[in-house]
Coordinates of C-alpha atoms in Angstrom, one line a residue:
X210 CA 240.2 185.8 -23.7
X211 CA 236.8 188.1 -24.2
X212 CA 235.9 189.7 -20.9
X213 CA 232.8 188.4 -19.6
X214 CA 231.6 191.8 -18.9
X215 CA 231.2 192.5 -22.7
X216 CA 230.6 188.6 -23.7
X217 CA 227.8 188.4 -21.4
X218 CA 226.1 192.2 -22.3
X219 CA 222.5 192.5 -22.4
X220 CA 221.0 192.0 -25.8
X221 CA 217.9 193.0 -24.8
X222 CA 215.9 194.9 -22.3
X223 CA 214.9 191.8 -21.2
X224 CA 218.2 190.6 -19.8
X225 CA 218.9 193.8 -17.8
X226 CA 218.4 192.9 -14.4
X227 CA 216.8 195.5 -11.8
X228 CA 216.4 198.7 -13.7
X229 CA 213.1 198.1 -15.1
X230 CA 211.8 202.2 -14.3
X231 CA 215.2 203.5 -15.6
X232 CA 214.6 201.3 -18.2
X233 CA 210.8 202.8 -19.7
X234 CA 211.5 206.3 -18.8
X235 CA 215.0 206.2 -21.3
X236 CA 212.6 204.4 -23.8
X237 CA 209.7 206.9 -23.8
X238 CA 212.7 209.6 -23.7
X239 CA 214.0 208.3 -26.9
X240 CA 210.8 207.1 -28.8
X241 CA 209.0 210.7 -28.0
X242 CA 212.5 212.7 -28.7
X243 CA 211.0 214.5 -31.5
X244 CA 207.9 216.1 -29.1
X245 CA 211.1 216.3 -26.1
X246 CA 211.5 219.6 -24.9
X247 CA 215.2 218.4 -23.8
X248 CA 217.3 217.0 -26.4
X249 CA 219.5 214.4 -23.7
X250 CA 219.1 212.1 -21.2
X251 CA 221.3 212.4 -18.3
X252 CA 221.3 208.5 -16.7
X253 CA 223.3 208.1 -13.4
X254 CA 224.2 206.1 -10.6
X255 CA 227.1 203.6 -9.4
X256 CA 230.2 201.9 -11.4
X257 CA 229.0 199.2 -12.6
X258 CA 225.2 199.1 -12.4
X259 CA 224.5 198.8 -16.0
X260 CA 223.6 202.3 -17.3
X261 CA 225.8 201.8 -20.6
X262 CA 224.9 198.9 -21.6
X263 CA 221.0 199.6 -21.0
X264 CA 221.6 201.9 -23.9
X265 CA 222.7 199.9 -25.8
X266 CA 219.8 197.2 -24.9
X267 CA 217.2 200.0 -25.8
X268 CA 219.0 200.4 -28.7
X269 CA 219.1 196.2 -29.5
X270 CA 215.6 196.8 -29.3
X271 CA 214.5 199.8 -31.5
X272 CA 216.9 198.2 -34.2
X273 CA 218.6 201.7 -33.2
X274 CA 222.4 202.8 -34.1
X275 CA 224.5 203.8 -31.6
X276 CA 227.3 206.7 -32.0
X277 CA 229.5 206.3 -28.8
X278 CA 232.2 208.7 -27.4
X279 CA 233.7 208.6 -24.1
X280 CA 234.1 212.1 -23.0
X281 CA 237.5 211.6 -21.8
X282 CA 238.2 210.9 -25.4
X283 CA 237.7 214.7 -26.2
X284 CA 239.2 217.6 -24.5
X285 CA 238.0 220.5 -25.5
X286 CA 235.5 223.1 -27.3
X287 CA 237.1 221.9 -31.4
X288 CA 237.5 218.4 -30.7
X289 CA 233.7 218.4 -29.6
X290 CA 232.5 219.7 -32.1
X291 CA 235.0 218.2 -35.1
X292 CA 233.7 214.8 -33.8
X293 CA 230.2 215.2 -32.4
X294 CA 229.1 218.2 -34.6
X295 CA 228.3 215.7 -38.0
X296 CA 226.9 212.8 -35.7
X297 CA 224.6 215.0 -34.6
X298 CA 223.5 216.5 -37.4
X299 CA 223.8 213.3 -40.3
X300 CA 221.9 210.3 -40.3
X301 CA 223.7 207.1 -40.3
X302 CA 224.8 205.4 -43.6
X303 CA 221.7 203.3 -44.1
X304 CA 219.5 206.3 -43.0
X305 CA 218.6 204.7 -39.9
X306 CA 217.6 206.4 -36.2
X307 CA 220.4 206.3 -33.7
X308 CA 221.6 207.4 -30.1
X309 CA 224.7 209.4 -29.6
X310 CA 226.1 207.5 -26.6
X311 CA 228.4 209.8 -24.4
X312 CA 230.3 208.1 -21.6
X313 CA 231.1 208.9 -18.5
X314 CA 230.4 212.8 -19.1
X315 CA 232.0 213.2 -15.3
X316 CA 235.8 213.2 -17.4
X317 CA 234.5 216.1 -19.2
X318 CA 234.8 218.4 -16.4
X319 CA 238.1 219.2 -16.1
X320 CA 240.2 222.0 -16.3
X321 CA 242.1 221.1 -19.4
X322 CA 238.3 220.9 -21.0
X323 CA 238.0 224.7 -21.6
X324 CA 234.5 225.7 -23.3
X325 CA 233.9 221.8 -23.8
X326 CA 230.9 221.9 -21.4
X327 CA 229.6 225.0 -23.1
X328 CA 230.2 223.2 -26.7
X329 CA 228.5 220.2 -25.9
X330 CA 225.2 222.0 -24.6
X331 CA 225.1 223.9 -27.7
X332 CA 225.5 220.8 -29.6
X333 CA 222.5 219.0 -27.6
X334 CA 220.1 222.0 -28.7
X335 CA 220.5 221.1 -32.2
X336 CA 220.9 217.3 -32.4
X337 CA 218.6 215.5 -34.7
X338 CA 219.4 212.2 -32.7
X339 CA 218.1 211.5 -28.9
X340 CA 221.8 212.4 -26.6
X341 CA 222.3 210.5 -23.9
X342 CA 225.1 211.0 -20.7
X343 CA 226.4 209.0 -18.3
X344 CA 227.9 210.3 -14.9
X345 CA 228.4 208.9 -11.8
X346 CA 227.6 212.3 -9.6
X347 CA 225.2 214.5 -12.1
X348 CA 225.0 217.2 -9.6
X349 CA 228.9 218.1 -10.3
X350 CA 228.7 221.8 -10.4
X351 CA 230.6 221.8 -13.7
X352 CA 227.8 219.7 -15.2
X353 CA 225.0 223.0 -14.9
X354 CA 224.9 223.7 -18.2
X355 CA 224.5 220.0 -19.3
X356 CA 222.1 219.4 -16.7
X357 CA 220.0 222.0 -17.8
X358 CA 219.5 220.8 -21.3
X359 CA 218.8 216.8 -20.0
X360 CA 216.3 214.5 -18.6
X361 CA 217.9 212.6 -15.0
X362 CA 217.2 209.0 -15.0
X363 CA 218.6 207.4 -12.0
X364 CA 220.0 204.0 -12.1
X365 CA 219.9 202.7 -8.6
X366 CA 222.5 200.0 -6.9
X367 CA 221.0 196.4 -7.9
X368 CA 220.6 194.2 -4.7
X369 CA 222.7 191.0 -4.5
X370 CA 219.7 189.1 -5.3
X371 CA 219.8 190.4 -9.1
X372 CA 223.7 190.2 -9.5
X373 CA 223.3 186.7 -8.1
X374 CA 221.0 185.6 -10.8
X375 CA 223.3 187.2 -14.1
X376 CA 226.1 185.6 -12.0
X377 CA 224.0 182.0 -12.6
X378 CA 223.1 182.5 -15.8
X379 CA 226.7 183.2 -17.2
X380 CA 228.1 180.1 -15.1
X381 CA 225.1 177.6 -16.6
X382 CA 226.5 179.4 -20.4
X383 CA 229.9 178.6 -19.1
X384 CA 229.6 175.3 -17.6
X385 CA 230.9 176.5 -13.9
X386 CA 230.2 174.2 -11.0
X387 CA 229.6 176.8 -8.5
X388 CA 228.6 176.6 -5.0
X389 CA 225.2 178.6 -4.7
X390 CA 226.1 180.1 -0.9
X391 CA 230.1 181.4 -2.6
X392 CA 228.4 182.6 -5.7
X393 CA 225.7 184.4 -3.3
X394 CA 228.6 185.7 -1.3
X395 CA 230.1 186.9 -4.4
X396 CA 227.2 189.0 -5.4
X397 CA 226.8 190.4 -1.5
X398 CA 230.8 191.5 -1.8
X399 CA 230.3 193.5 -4.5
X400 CA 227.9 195.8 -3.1
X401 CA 225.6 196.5 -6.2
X402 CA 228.8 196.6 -8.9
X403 CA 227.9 194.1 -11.3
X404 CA 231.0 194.7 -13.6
X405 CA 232.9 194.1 -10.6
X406 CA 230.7 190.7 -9.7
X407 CA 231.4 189.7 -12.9
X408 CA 234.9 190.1 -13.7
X409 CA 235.7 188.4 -10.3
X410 CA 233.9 185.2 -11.3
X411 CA 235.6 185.0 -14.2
X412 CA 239.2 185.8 -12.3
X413 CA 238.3 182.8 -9.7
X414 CA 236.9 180.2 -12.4
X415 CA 238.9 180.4 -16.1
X416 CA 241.2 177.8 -14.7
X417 CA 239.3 175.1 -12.5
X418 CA 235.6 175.8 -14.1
X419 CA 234.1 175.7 -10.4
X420 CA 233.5 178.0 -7.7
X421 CA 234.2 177.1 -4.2
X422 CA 233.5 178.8 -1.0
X423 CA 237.2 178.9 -0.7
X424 CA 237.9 180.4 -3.4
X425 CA 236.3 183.6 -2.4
X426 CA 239.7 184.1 -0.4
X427 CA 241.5 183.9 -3.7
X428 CA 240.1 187.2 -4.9
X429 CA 242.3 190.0 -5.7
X430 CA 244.0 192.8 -3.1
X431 CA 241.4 194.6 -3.6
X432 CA 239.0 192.0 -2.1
X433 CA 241.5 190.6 0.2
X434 CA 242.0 193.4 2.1
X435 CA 240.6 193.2 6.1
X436 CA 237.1 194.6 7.0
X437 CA 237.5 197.8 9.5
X438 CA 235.0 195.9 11.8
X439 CA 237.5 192.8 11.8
X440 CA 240.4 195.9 12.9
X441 CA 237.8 197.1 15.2
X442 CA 237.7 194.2 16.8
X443 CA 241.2 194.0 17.7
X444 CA 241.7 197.2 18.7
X445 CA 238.9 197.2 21.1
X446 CA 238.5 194.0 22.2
X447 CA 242.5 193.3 23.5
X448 CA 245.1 195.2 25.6
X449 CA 247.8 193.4 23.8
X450 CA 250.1 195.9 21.7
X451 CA 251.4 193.6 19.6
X452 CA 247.8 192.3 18.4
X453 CA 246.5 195.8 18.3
X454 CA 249.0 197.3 16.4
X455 CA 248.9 195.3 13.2
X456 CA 245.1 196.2 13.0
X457 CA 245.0 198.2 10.5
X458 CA 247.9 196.9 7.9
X459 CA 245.6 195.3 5.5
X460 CA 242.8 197.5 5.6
X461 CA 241.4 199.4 2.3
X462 CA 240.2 202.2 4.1
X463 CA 242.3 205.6 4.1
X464 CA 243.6 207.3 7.5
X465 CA 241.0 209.7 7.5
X466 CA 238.2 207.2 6.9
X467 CA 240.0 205.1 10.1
X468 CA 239.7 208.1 12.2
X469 CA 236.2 208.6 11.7
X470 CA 235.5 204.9 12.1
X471 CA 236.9 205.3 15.6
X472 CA 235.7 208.3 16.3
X473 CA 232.2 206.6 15.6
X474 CA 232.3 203.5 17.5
X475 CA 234.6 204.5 20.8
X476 CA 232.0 205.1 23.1
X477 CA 229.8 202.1 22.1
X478 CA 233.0 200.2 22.6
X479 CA 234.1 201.7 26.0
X480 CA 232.0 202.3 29.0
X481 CA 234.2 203.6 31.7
X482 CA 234.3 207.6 31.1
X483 CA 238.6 207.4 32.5
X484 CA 239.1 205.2 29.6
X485 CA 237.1 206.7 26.8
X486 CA 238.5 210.0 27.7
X487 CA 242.4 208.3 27.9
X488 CA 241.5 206.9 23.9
X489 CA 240.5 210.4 22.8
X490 CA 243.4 211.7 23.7
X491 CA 245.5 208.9 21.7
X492 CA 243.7 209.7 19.0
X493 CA 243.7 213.6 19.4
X494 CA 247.6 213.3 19.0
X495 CA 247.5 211.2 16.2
X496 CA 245.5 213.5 14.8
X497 CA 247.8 216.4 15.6
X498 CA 250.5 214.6 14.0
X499 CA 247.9 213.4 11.1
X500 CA 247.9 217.3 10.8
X501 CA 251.6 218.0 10.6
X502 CA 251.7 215.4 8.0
X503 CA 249.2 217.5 5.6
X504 CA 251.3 220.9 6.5
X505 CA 254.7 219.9 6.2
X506 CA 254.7 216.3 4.6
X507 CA 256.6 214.7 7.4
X508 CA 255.5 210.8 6.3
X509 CA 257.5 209.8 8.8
X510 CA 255.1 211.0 11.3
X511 CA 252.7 208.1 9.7
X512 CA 254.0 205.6 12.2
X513 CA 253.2 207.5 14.9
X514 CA 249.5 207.6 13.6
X515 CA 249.0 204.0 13.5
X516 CA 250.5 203.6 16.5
X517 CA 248.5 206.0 18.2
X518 CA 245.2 204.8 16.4
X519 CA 245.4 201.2 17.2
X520 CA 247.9 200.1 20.2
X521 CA 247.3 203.6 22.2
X522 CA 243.9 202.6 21.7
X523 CA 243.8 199.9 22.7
X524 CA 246.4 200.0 25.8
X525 CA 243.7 203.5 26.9
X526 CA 241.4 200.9 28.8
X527 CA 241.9 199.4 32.1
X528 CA 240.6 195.7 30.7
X529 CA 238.6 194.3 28.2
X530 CA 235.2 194.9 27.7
X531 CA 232.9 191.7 27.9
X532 CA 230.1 190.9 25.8
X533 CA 229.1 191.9 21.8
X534 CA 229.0 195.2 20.3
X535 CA 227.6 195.9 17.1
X536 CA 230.4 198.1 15.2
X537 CA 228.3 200.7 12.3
X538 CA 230.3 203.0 9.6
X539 CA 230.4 206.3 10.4
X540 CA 228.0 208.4 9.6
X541 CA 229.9 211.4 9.4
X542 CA 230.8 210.9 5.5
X543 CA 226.8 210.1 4.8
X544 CA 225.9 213.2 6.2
X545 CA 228.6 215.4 3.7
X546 CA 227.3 213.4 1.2
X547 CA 224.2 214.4 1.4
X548 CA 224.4 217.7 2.4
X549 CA 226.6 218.5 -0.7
X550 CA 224.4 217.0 -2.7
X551 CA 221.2 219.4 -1.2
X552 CA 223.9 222.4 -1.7
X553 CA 224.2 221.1 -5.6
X554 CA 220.2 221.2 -5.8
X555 CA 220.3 224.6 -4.3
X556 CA 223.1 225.8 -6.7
X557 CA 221.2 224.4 -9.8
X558 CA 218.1 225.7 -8.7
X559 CA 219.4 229.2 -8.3
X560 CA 221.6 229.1 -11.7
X561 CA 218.5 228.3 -13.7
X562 CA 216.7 231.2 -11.5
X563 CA 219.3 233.8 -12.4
X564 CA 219.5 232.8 -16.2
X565 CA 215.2 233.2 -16.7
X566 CA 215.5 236.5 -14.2
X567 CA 218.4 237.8 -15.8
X568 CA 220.3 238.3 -11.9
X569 CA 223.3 236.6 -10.2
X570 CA 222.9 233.2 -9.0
X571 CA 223.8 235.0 -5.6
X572 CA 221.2 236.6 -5.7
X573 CA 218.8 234.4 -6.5
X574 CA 219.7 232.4 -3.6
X575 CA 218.9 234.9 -1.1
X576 CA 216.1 236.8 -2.6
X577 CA 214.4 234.4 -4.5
X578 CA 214.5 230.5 -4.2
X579 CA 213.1 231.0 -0.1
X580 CA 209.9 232.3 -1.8
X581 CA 210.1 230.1 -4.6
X582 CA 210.1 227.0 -2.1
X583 CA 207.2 228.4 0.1
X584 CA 204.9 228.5 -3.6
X585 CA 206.0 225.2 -4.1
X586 CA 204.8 224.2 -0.6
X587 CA 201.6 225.7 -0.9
X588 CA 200.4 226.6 -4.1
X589 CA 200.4 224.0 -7.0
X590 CA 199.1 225.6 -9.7
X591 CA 201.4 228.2 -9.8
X592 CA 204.4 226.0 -8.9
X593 CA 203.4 223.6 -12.0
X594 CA 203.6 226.8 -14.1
X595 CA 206.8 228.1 -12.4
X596 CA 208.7 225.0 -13.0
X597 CA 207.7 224.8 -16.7
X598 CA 209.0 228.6 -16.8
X599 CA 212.2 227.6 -14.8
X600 CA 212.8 224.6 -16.8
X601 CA 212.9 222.6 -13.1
X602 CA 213.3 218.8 -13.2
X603 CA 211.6 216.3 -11.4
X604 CA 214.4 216.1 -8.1
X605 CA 214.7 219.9 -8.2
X606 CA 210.6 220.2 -7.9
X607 CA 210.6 217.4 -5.0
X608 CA 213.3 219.2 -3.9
X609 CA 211.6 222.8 -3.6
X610 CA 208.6 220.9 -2.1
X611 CA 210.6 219.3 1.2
X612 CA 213.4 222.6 1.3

């Protein structure tokens, strides 16, 4: 049976739903390569959005060739160059243009790829043929010297509203009865991961040719598991050990991401300052013994977590609270996230400071990147002429301009 997922590609631009500025920026990137400064385009976002095969419908449409790798095929600096070396530097057999196509660069960064990075930028510089990466977190540290050499195009999460309508199309080509509010509910559950929209339909449907609303419960594990506002809910809303402890069995979520949940909705949830401060102190043991678990590997201790977590918990207030309460994620993890990600502007910022200035990235960190953002701030055409020296990119300018 042919996965839908490659049945149902894109053969044209015109089929790719939601990317449509991704999609002219990579075109003008590779219909203008030869008058490029950079030799690559560096396109990232989510699983599943659609940044390989929007390639390969730019391709479809320039009547281009595509040369695809997955870097997790090659490991290091030989390998690179044995197989990449000639593609880049030979046309293809009937002397047509083509893309080199490297997947998922993000499995080229680790340790067992030794000079691989290095390799690979050296390769871009000479490439007769437009490069183009794929990564799910381009900011990676061990991605600098890649970075340096590409364009980033960002393909953004599509909302539910475009999976829903490739989700329609495929079942009208497939002759699947489908209920519209299930096949919406579909697209929602997948969060923007249209590979992962798409090989559920076909999971729920190659047998009956129909979608139900029911059989959204048939999904796999992975989409059976229970939502952490559905544990919530028990936890907080019932003095009953038995109910509370059970909370958390089928959820997805790690320990540490049920902590922080917690952590983050406790004092919406309780009101009464005896009882919030009895449920920190469940969960500050459990996080002691969370702790003790790490050091010595006592998984036995694990029990005593989830008891502590959900029944302690639970059995910490006098009664239960009346009325609704709107349970949010934490937004603890958001806030790493994005402060990592500033740090890997910073660090990219300074790296391509130090190689133009011929100083330590250190350095120019703390001597010249404060003064480099107050230019930027103030003074545009000396910025404009600073980032062309620097070789900045478009986030690293924005960047320089808000830091």
């Amino acid at each position: 049976m042919i996965p839908w997922t490659r049945k149902y590609r894109p053969e044209n631009t015109n089929e790719v739903q939601g990317h449509d500025k991704a999609l002219a920026e990579l075109k003008d990137f590779i219909l203008n390569f030869k008058n490029q400064k950079k030799k690559a385009a560096l396109i990232y976002g989510s699983s599943g959005v659609g940044k390989t095969c929007s390639a390969y419908a730019i391709a479809n449409d320039l009547n281009y060739e595509v040369f695809e790798l997955n870097a997790s095929d090659f490991r290091n600096k030989n390998m690179i160059e044995s197989r990449l070396g000639s593609a880049m530097m030979q046309r293809s057999l009937f002397s047509g243009n083509k893309i080199i196509l490297i997947d998922e660069i993000d499995g080229l960064s680790g340790k067992q790829d030794r000079g691989g990075v290095s390799a690979l930028a050296k390769l871009i510089d000479k490439s007769m043929f437009p490069v183009i990466m794929t990564a799910t977190n381009p900011y990676d540290g061990k991605l600098n010297a890649l970075r340096k050499k590409a364009n980033l195009i960002q393909f953004y999460n599509l909302n539910y509203l475009s999976v829903f309508s490739v989700l329609k199309n495929i079942c009208t080509k497939e002759k699947i009865k489908f209920n519209e509010v299930a096949l919406k509910s579909l697209a929602r559950h997948n969060a923007g991961d249209l590979r992962s929209a798409i090989n559920d339909l076909q999971t729920l449907t190659h047998e009956n040719k129909e979608l139900k609303e029911d059989d959204l419960k048939e999904l796999s594990d992975r989409n059976r598991t229970e939502s952490m506002l559905s544990a919530l809910m028990k936890v907080f809303k019932t003095t009953d050990i038995d109910i509370a402890i059970k909370a958390f069995e089928n959820v997805e979520e790690d320990i540490d991401k049920q902590f922080l949940w917690i952590d983050q909705n406790l004092p919406e949830e309780y009101q009464k300052p005896e009882d919030l401060a009895r449920a920190y102190d469940y969960l500050s043991k459990a996080d002691v013994f969370k702790g003790r678990i790490r050091r010595w590997q006592y998984w036995r201790f694990l029990v005593y977590v989830n008891a502590m977590i959900s029944a302690g918990v639970a059995v910490a207030k006098d009664e239960k609270y009346r009325g609704f309460t709107s349970y949010k994620p934490t937004t603890r993890i958001l806030k790493l996230w994005r402060a990592n990600m500033k740090y890997q502007k910073r660090k990219s910022i300074a790296s391509k400071i130090a190689e133009k200035t011929h100083t330590s990235s250190k350095r120019a960190l703390q001597d010249t990147l404060p003064y480099l953002s107050l230019i930027f701030k103030k003074n545009k055409e000396l910025s404009g002429k600073l980032a062309k020296e620097f070789e900045l990119d478009k986030d690293e300018i924005e960047w320089l301009k808000k830091g």
